[in-house]
mmCIF file of C-alpha atoms and ligand atoms in Angstrom:
data_model
loop_
_atom_site.group_PDB
_atom_site.id
_atom_site.type_symbol
_atom_site.label_atom_id
_atom_site.label_comp_id
_atom_site.label_asym_id
_atom_site.label_seq_id
_atom_site.Cartn_x
_atom_site.Cartn_y
_atom_site.Cartn_z
ATOM 1 C CA UNK R 34 -3.614 5.011 -21.843
ATOM 2 C CA UNK R 35 -4.534 4.199 -18.268
ATOM 3 C CA UNK R 36 -7.332 6.084 -16.574
ATOM 4 C CA UNK R 37 -6.138 7.818 -13.429
ATOM 5 C CA UNK R 38 -8.529 7.045 -10.562
ATOM 6 C CA UNK R 39 -8.869 10.350 -8.742
ATOM 7 C CA UNK R 40 -9.241 9.597 -5.033
ATOM 8 C CA UNK R 41 -9.234 13.270 -4.149
ATOM 9 C CA UNK R 42 -12.264 14.007 -6.350
ATOM 10 C CA UNK R 43 -14.136 10.833 -5.316
ATOM 11 C CA UNK R 44 -13.500 11.453 -1.613
ATOM 12 C CA UNK R 45 -14.766 15.040 -2.035
ATOM 13 C CA UNK R 46 -17.925 13.693 -3.692
ATOM 14 C CA UNK R 47 -18.499 11.335 -0.726
ATOM 15 C CA UNK R 48 -17.829 14.099 1.818
ATOM 16 C CA UNK R 49 -20.266 16.408 0.049
ATOM 17 C CA UNK R 50 -22.961 13.704 0.111
ATOM 18 C CA UNK R 51 -22.290 13.187 3.817
ATOM 19 C CA UNK R 52 -22.467 16.932 4.463
ATOM 20 C CA UNK R 53 -25.976 16.977 2.980
ATOM 21 C CA UNK R 54 -26.982 13.966 5.081
ATOM 22 C CA UNK R 55 -25.628 15.566 8.270
ATOM 23 C CA UNK R 56 -27.533 18.775 7.479
ATOM 24 C CA UNK R 57 -30.737 16.722 7.085
ATOM 25 C CA UNK R 58 -30.081 15.021 10.430
ATOM 26 C CA UNK R 59 -29.473 18.391 12.078
ATOM 27 C CA UNK R 60 -32.780 19.645 10.713
ATOM 28 C CA UNK R 61 -34.377 16.702 12.563
ATOM 29 C CA UNK R 62 -32.510 17.736 15.714
ATOM 30 C CA UNK R 63 -29.945 14.918 15.506
ATOM 31 C CA UNK R 64 -26.218 15.475 15.819
ATOM 32 C CA UNK R 65 -23.304 13.204 14.855
ATOM 33 C CA UNK R 66 -20.404 13.178 17.342
ATOM 34 C CA UNK R 67 -17.011 11.506 16.977
ATOM 35 C CA UNK R 68 -14.616 11.181 19.922
ATOM 36 C CA UNK R 69 -10.958 10.972 18.870
ATOM 37 C CA UNK R 70 -8.397 9.793 21.416
ATOM 38 C CA UNK R 71 -4.679 10.314 20.902
ATOM 39 C CA UNK R 72 -2.136 9.008 23.412
ATOM 40 C CA UNK R 73 1.275 10.701 23.201
ATOM 41 C CA UNK R 74 2.316 13.096 20.478
ATOM 42 C CA UNK R 75 3.725 11.033 17.648
ATOM 43 C CA UNK R 76 3.984 13.604 14.798
ATOM 44 C CA UNK R 77 2.424 11.312 12.149
ATOM 45 C CA UNK R 78 -0.505 10.523 14.478
ATOM 46 C CA UNK R 79 -0.991 14.254 15.154
ATOM 47 C CA UNK R 80 -1.255 14.884 11.397
ATOM 48 C CA UNK R 81 -3.823 12.072 10.993
ATOM 49 C CA UNK R 82 -5.855 13.306 13.976
ATOM 50 C CA UNK R 83 -5.730 16.883 12.631
ATOM 51 C CA UNK R 84 -7.000 15.699 9.218
ATOM 52 C CA UNK R 85 -9.854 13.800 10.861
ATOM 53 C CA UNK R 86 -10.881 16.919 12.797
ATOM 54 C CA UNK R 87 -10.819 18.991 9.607
ATOM 55 C CA UNK R 88 -12.980 16.450 7.782
ATOM 56 C CA UNK R 89 -15.467 16.493 10.690
ATOM 57 C CA UNK R 90 -15.671 20.286 10.517
ATOM 58 C CA UNK R 91 -16.264 20.176 6.750
ATOM 59 C CA UNK R 92 -19.100 17.680 7.062
ATOM 60 C CA UNK R 93 -20.678 19.135 10.185
ATOM 61 C CA UNK R 94 -19.771 16.311 12.549
ATOM 62 C CA UNK R 95 -19.007 17.394 16.109
ATOM 63 C CA UNK R 96 -15.575 16.124 17.121
ATOM 64 C CA UNK R 97 -14.333 15.724 20.673
ATOM 65 C CA UNK R 98 -10.551 15.577 21.037
ATOM 66 C CA UNK R 99 -8.923 13.684 23.912
ATOM 67 C CA UNK R 100 -5.172 14.206 24.061
ATOM 68 C CA UNK R 101 -3.589 11.970 26.674
ATOM 69 C CA UNK R 102 0.100 12.012 27.690
ATOM 70 C CA UNK R 103 2.567 9.381 26.441
ATOM 71 C CA UNK R 104 2.782 7.793 29.920
ATOM 72 C CA UNK R 105 -1.001 7.186 30.160
ATOM 73 C CA UNK R 106 -1.704 3.760 31.664
ATOM 74 C CA UNK R 107 -3.852 1.136 29.973
ATOM 75 C CA UNK R 108 -6.357 1.437 32.826
ATOM 76 C CA UNK R 109 -6.733 5.218 32.328
ATOM 77 C CA UNK R 110 -7.377 4.762 28.605
ATOM 78 C CA UNK R 111 -9.872 1.939 29.214
ATOM 79 C CA UNK R 112 -11.679 4.146 31.746
ATOM 80 C CA UNK R 113 -12.060 6.926 29.184
ATOM 81 C CA UNK R 114 -13.391 4.425 26.623
ATOM 82 C CA UNK R 115 -15.915 3.117 29.177
ATOM 83 C CA UNK R 116 -17.054 6.683 29.845
ATOM 84 C CA UNK R 117 -17.463 7.404 26.105
ATOM 85 C CA UNK R 118 -19.216 4.064 25.549
ATOM 86 C CA UNK R 119 -21.771 5.146 28.139
ATOM 87 C CA UNK R 120 -22.417 8.616 26.708
ATOM 88 C CA UNK R 121 -25.561 8.797 24.590
ATOM 89 C CA UNK R 122 -24.269 11.942 22.838
ATOM 90 C CA UNK R 123 -21.148 10.165 21.484
ATOM 91 C CA UNK R 124 -21.777 8.075 18.353
ATOM 92 C CA UNK R 125 -18.279 7.088 17.278
ATOM 93 C CA UNK R 126 -15.045 6.406 19.178
ATOM 94 C CA UNK R 127 -11.671 6.333 17.495
ATOM 95 C CA UNK R 128 -8.382 5.556 19.224
ATOM 96 C CA UNK R 129 -5.466 6.669 17.073
ATOM 97 C CA UNK R 130 -2.952 3.823 16.610
ATOM 98 C CA UNK R 131 -0.170 2.981 17.301
ATOM 99 C CA UNK R 132 -0.381 3.220 21.093
ATOM 100 C CA UNK R 133 2.631 3.445 23.440
ATOM 101 C CA UNK R 134 4.166 0.083 24.433
ATOM 102 C CA UNK R 135 2.613 -0.094 27.929
ATOM 103 C CA UNK R 136 -0.896 -0.316 26.394
ATOM 104 C CA UNK R 137 -2.282 -3.494 24.814
ATOM 105 C CA UNK R 138 -3.877 -2.360 21.523
ATOM 106 C CA UNK R 139 -6.062 -5.453 21.168
ATOM 107 C CA UNK R 140 -7.522 -4.927 24.627
ATOM 108 C CA UNK R 141 -8.300 -1.291 23.775
ATOM 109 C CA UNK R 142 -9.957 -2.194 20.460
ATOM 110 C CA UNK R 143 -12.078 -4.858 22.178
ATOM 111 C CA UNK R 144 -13.234 -2.364 24.824
ATOM 112 C CA UNK R 145 -14.880 -0.004 22.316
ATOM 113 C CA UNK R 146 -18.623 -0.617 22.040
ATOM 114 C CA UNK R 147 -19.077 -2.291 18.602
ATOM 115 C CA UNK R 148 -21.982 0.135 17.981
ATOM 116 C CA UNK R 149 -19.414 2.991 18.166
ATOM 117 C CA UNK R 150 -16.502 1.192 16.479
ATOM 118 C CA UNK R 151 -16.180 3.555 13.488
ATOM 119 C CA UNK R 152 -12.706 2.197 12.618
ATOM 120 C CA UNK R 153 -14.235 -1.262 12.150
ATOM 121 C CA UNK R 154 -11.401 -2.975 14.057
ATOM 122 C CA UNK R 155 -13.467 -4.666 16.811
ATOM 123 C CA UNK R 156 -13.597 -8.482 16.435
ATOM 124 C CA UNK R 157 -17.408 -8.251 16.310
ATOM 125 C CA UNK R 158 -17.222 -5.841 13.337
ATOM 126 C CA UNK R 159 -14.701 -8.082 11.566
ATOM 127 C CA UNK R 160 -16.819 -11.179 12.277
ATOM 128 C CA UNK R 161 -19.940 -9.456 10.923
ATOM 129 C CA UNK R 162 -18.088 -8.596 7.712
ATOM 130 C CA UNK R 163 -16.948 -12.197 7.430
ATOM 131 C CA UNK R 164 -20.488 -13.614 7.556
ATOM 132 C CA UNK R 165 -22.125 -10.824 5.569
ATOM 133 C CA UNK R 166 -23.946 -9.115 8.429
ATOM 134 C CA UNK R 167 -24.215 -5.358 8.974
ATOM 135 C CA UNK R 168 -21.399 -3.705 10.898
ATOM 136 C CA UNK R 169 -18.647 -1.134 10.525
ATOM 137 C CA UNK R 170 -16.051 -1.898 7.849
ATOM 138 C CA UNK R 171 -12.375 -0.950 8.049
ATOM 139 C CA UNK R 172 -12.068 2.424 6.285
ATOM 140 C CA UNK R 173 -9.182 1.891 3.838
ATOM 141 C CA UNK R 174 -10.559 -1.248 2.142
ATOM 142 C CA UNK R 175 -14.080 0.239 2.168
ATOM 143 C CA UNK R 176 -12.557 3.242 0.380
ATOM 144 C CA UNK R 177 -11.013 0.998 -2.273
ATOM 145 C CA UNK R 178 -14.439 -0.497 -3.040
ATOM 146 C CA UNK R 179 -15.872 3.010 -3.436
ATOM 147 C CA UNK R 180 -13.013 3.984 -5.772
ATOM 148 C CA UNK R 181 -13.791 0.982 -7.978
ATOM 149 C CA UNK R 182 -17.569 1.418 -7.933
ATOM 150 C CA UNK R 183 -17.538 5.150 -8.519
ATOM 151 C CA UNK R 184 -15.090 4.693 -11.400
ATOM 152 C CA UNK R 185 -17.537 2.278 -13.051
ATOM 153 C CA UNK R 186 -15.239 -0.743 -12.594
ATOM 154 C CA UNK R 187 -17.197 -3.987 -12.339
ATOM 155 C CA UNK R 188 -15.977 -6.359 -9.604
ATOM 156 C CA UNK R 189 -18.412 -9.280 -10.019
ATOM 157 C CA UNK R 190 -16.805 -12.255 -11.733
ATOM 158 C CA UNK R 191 -13.388 -10.586 -11.969
ATOM 159 C CA UNK R 192 -10.100 -12.162 -10.890
ATOM 160 C CA UNK R 193 -9.127 -10.027 -7.897
ATOM 161 C CA UNK R 194 -5.715 -10.404 -6.264
ATOM 162 C CA UNK R 195 -4.896 -8.707 -2.953
ATOM 163 C CA UNK R 196 -1.225 -8.533 -1.954
ATOM 164 C CA UNK R 197 -1.058 -8.344 1.848
ATOM 165 C CA UNK R 198 -3.058 -10.019 4.615
ATOM 166 C CA UNK R 199 -2.993 -7.459 7.441
ATOM 167 C CA UNK R 200 -6.030 -7.196 9.694
ATOM 168 C CA UNK R 201 -6.713 -3.588 8.729
ATOM 169 C CA UNK R 202 -6.179 -3.741 4.956
ATOM 170 C CA UNK R 203 -5.515 -7.101 3.255
ATOM 171 C CA UNK R 204 -8.008 -9.377 5.019
ATOM 172 C CA UNK R 205 -11.026 -7.022 5.063
ATOM 173 C CA UNK R 206 -10.166 -6.058 1.466
ATOM 174 C CA UNK R 207 -10.424 -9.688 0.388
ATOM 175 C CA UNK R 208 -13.744 -10.110 2.231
ATOM 176 C CA UNK R 209 -15.196 -6.978 0.627
ATOM 177 C CA UNK R 210 -14.189 -8.071 -2.871
ATOM 178 C CA UNK R 211 -15.789 -11.445 -2.160
ATOM 179 C CA UNK R 212 -18.961 -9.665 -1.009
ATOM 180 C CA UNK R 213 -18.951 -7.910 -4.397
ATOM 181 C CA UNK R 214 -18.732 -11.327 -6.106
ATOM 182 C CA UNK R 215 -15.092 -11.109 -7.189
ATOM 183 C CA UNK R 216 -12.978 -14.276 -7.448
ATOM 184 C CA UNK R 217 -10.438 -13.474 -4.790
ATOM 185 C CA UNK R 218 -6.847 -14.570 -4.161
ATOM 186 C CA UNK R 219 -4.814 -13.279 -1.221
ATOM 187 C CA UNK R 220 -1.040 -13.196 -1.750
ATOM 188 C CA UNK R 221 1.409 -12.611 1.104
ATOM 189 C CA UNK R 222 5.029 -12.864 2.169
ATOM 190 C CA UNK R 223 5.003 -16.681 1.893
ATOM 191 C CA UNK R 224 3.361 -16.782 -1.545
ATOM 192 C CA UNK R 225 5.455 -18.712 -4.064
ATOM 193 C CA UNK R 226 5.984 -17.020 -7.419
ATOM 194 C CA UNK R 227 4.094 -13.820 -6.669
ATOM 195 C CA UNK R 228 4.331 -12.605 -10.272
ATOM 196 C CA UNK R 229 2.472 -15.668 -11.553
ATOM 197 C CA UNK R 230 -0.337 -14.932 -9.085
ATOM 198 C CA UNK R 231 -0.567 -11.192 -9.708
ATOM 199 C CA UNK R 232 -0.502 -11.640 -13.498
ATOM 200 C CA UNK R 233 -3.877 -13.391 -13.242
ATOM 201 C CA UNK R 234 -5.465 -10.282 -11.741
ATOM 202 C CA UNK R 235 -8.061 -8.201 -13.548
ATOM 203 C CA UNK R 236 -8.085 -6.104 -10.365
ATOM 204 C CA UNK R 237 -4.866 -5.965 -8.334
ATOM 205 C CA UNK R 238 -4.935 -4.400 -4.872
ATOM 206 C CA UNK R 239 -1.456 -3.783 -3.488
ATOM 207 C CA UNK R 240 -1.015 -3.450 0.289
ATOM 208 C CA UNK R 241 2.444 -4.912 0.703
ATOM 209 C CA UNK R 242 4.098 -2.047 2.576
ATOM 210 C CA UNK R 243 7.237 -1.985 0.354
ATOM 211 C CA UNK R 244 8.009 1.158 -1.662
ATOM 212 C CA UNK R 245 7.617 0.696 -5.457
ATOM 213 C CA UNK R 246 7.947 -3.106 -5.163
ATOM 214 C CA UNK R 247 5.304 -3.891 -7.786
ATOM 215 C CA UNK R 248 6.740 -3.237 -11.215
ATOM 216 C CA UNK R 249 5.341 -3.804 -14.736
ATOM 217 C CA UNK R 250 6.232 -7.517 -14.816
ATOM 218 C CA UNK R 251 3.675 -8.204 -12.054
ATOM 219 C CA UNK R 252 0.822 -6.776 -14.124
ATOM 220 C CA UNK R 253 -1.500 -8.307 -16.697
ATOM 221 C CA UNK R 254 -2.071 -6.026 -19.688
ATOM 222 C CA UNK R 255 -5.258 -4.016 -19.070
ATOM 223 C CA UNK R 256 -5.499 -4.691 -15.313
ATOM 224 C CA UNK R 257 -6.899 -2.223 -12.784
ATOM 225 C CA UNK R 258 -4.256 -1.446 -10.148
ATOM 226 C CA UNK R 259 -5.064 0.018 -6.737
ATOM 227 C CA UNK R 260 -2.063 1.091 -4.656
ATOM 228 C CA UNK R 261 -2.733 1.219 -0.922
ATOM 229 C CA UNK R 262 0.903 1.788 0.059
ATOM 230 C CA UNK R 263 2.237 5.080 1.276
ATOM 231 C CA UNK R 264 5.900 5.867 1.874
ATOM 232 C CA UNK R 265 8.440 8.639 1.647
ATOM 233 C CA UNK R 266 11.247 7.807 -0.769
ATOM 234 C CA UNK R 267 14.931 8.760 -0.493
ATOM 235 C CA UNK R 268 14.078 12.258 -1.823
ATOM 236 C CA UNK R 269 11.304 12.672 0.756
ATOM 237 C CA UNK R 270 8.714 12.349 -2.012
ATOM 238 C CA UNK R 271 5.519 10.362 -1.388
ATOM 239 C CA UNK R 272 5.280 7.065 -3.247
ATOM 240 C CA UNK R 273 3.246 3.876 -3.086
ATOM 241 C CA UNK R 274 3.886 0.126 -3.167
ATOM 242 C CA UNK R 275 3.531 0.262 -6.974
ATOM 243 C CA UNK R 276 6.182 1.573 -9.330
ATOM 244 C CA UNK R 277 3.719 3.982 -10.931
ATOM 245 C CA UNK R 278 5.834 5.043 -13.930
ATOM 246 C CA UNK R 279 6.434 1.518 -15.265
ATOM 247 C CA UNK R 280 3.055 0.049 -14.273
ATOM 248 C CA UNK R 281 0.789 2.798 -15.609
ATOM 249 C CA UNK R 282 1.331 2.043 -19.321
ATOM 250 C CA UNK R 283 0.264 -1.603 -18.816
ATOM 251 C CA UNK R 284 -2.996 -1.032 -16.993
ATOM 252 C CA UNK R 285 -6.473 0.210 -17.856
ATOM 253 C CA UNK R 286 -6.844 2.203 -14.612
ATOM 254 C CA UNK R 287 -4.570 3.022 -11.685
ATOM 255 C CA UNK R 288 -4.558 5.067 -8.477
ATOM 256 C CA UNK R 289 -1.768 7.602 -7.938
ATOM 257 C CA UNK R 290 0.086 8.175 -4.650
ATOM 258 C CA UNK R 291 -0.688 10.696 -3.279
ATOM 259 C CA UNK R 292 -4.284 11.370 -4.305
ATOM 260 C CA UNK R 293 -5.542 7.786 -4.683
ATOM 261 C CA UNK R 294 -6.499 5.570 -1.747
ATOM 262 C CA UNK R 295 -5.194 7.960 0.935
ATOM 263 C CA UNK R 296 -8.034 10.543 0.870
ATOM 264 C CA UNK R 297 -10.626 7.746 0.776
ATOM 265 C CA UNK R 298 -9.743 6.450 4.236
ATOM 266 C CA UNK R 299 -10.937 9.611 5.976
ATOM 267 C CA UNK R 300 -14.002 9.887 3.739
ATOM 268 C CA UNK R 301 -15.037 6.353 4.755
ATOM 269 C CA UNK R 302 -14.368 7.122 8.418
ATOM 270 C CA UNK R 303 -16.779 10.043 8.071
ATOM 271 C CA UNK R 304 -19.235 7.703 6.361
ATOM 272 C CA UNK R 305 -19.025 5.283 9.304
ATOM 273 C CA UNK R 306 -19.645 8.176 11.739
ATOM 274 C CA UNK R 307 -22.811 9.168 9.876
ATOM 275 C CA UNK R 308 -23.942 5.527 9.697
ATOM 276 C CA UNK R 309 -23.492 5.241 13.457
ATOM 277 C CA UNK R 310 -26.575 7.439 13.975
ATOM 278 C CA UNK R 311 -28.745 5.945 11.223
HETATM 279 P P1 NAD C 682 1.472 -4.677 6.924
HETATM 280 O O1 NAD C 682 2.951 -4.456 6.983
HETATM 281 O O2 NAD C 682 0.713 -4.950 8.170
HETATM 282 O O3 NAD C 682 1.161 -5.866 5.909
HETATM 283 C C1 NAD C 682 1.894 -6.065 4.754
HETATM 284 C C2 NAD C 682 1.484 -7.399 4.136
HETATM 285 O O4 NAD C 682 2.265 -7.608 2.966
HETATM 286 C C3 NAD C 682 1.706 -8.591 5.041
HETATM 287 O O5 NAD C 682 0.479 -9.288 5.173
HETATM 288 C C4 NAD C 682 2.738 -9.464 4.317
HETATM 289 O O6 NAD C 682 2.396 -10.843 4.335
HETATM 290 C C5 NAD C 682 2.707 -8.945 2.908
HETATM 291 N N1 NAD C 682 4.056 -8.951 2.337
HETATM 292 C C6 NAD C 682 5.183 -8.433 2.844
HETATM 293 N N2 NAD C 682 6.227 -8.660 2.006
HETATM 294 C C7 NAD C 682 5.743 -9.332 0.955
HETATM 295 C C8 NAD C 682 6.312 -9.844 -0.245
HETATM 296 N N3 NAD C 682 7.610 -9.696 -0.508
HETATM 297 N N4 NAD C 682 5.509 -10.471 -1.110
HETATM 298 C C9 NAD C 682 4.179 -10.634 -0.866
HETATM 299 N N5 NAD C 682 3.587 -10.155 0.245
HETATM 300 C C10 NAD C 682 4.353 -9.528 1.142
HETATM 301 O O7 NAD C 682 0.908 -3.419 6.168
HETATM 302 P P2 NAD C 682 -0.583 -2.763 6.106
HETATM 303 O O8 NAD C 682 -0.909 -2.143 7.405
HETATM 304 O O9 NAD C 682 -1.534 -3.742 5.500
HETATM 305 O O10 NAD C 682 -0.300 -1.607 5.063
HETATM 306 C C11 NAD C 682 0.142 -1.857 3.736
HETATM 307 C C12 NAD C 682 0.539 -0.549 3.085
HETATM 308 O O11 NAD C 682 -0.587 0.300 3.033
HETATM 309 C C13 NAD C 682 1.600 0.250 3.867
HETATM 310 O O12 NAD C 682 2.416 0.918 2.911
HETATM 311 C C14 NAD C 682 0.790 1.251 4.656
HETATM 312 O O13 NAD C 682 1.522 2.427 4.934
HETATM 313 C C15 NAD C 682 -0.322 1.524 3.692
HETATM 314 N N6 NAD C 682 -1.591 1.957 4.312
HETATM 315 C C16 NAD C 682 -2.199 3.024 3.744
HETATM 316 C C17 NAD C 682 -3.416 3.455 4.220
HETATM 317 C C18 NAD C 682 -4.092 4.610 3.538
HETATM 318 O O14 NAD C 682 -4.981 5.217 4.115
HETATM 319 N N7 NAD C 682 -3.715 4.917 2.311
HETATM 320 C C19 NAD C 682 -4.007 2.821 5.315
HETATM 321 C C20 NAD C 682 -3.373 1.712 5.883
HETATM 322 C C21 NAD C 682 -2.157 1.278 5.345
#
């Protein structure tokens, strides 16, 4: 029977540890401050921003909310980032993506001071990860590593397969598994015979962005399966990239959706905020 990896419980554990750390910092007269910028009022983005604010409150991080109208120009947003970069009392800056079409996302990401880049999207942060130097790590893949470690799953020497090569999940995920001494394969939309590749995996990380695409025939008996995907199905029910019902009986451990990777992303964002003052 597969072990269910409980992302809700593990993320709570991390947030509680961070809350203690923030209290210690406060006792030394130091405060952690995150600035969150939202442009426009996309409902999904508003939910994400709201959840980030709630997590900050729980941990004791001061959050500053900047809500800018949909028609904000690139220049106005860059000016705000410059101002926040220059403020000594702001430790982390997060720009909620996606941005409206008139704004170049890459330009915005590059403008954030890498020392405040708590999302870990700045090319300097990504480069540091690539060559094993300290820097902020993208929150979702960092959360996956925590799920594995805190569930007692050894990564070193294991065959790890990542499906997906996006800049925010697949690529940093592969680099992190490599840092943990896994033997890493990255599969993607041009991979030939995906099943043959995924069936080698002791640890399979799925970030393919296709609801329930990964079924039992992609899985080696006893594998650990981490499902990064998040979708609403035809009945408006949340589901992942993995067909949980058929895959679960084949694996040794698996993350559910919801309650797996999802809660870890915010926990790791909070972790990056605390690290920004250390
Ligand atoms: P993306 O669309 O940017 O990337 C998907 C990747 O899958 C691409 O690299 C592509 O090459 C690969 N792919 C597509 N079709 C394929 C196929 N048939 N076979 C093999 N590979 C294929 O997506 P993303 O931003 O990396 O996100 C992936 C999933 O994770 C999405 O469902 C997204 O909603 C979810 N997500 C969840 C969180 C979270 O906090 N839980 C965070 C980010 C993303």
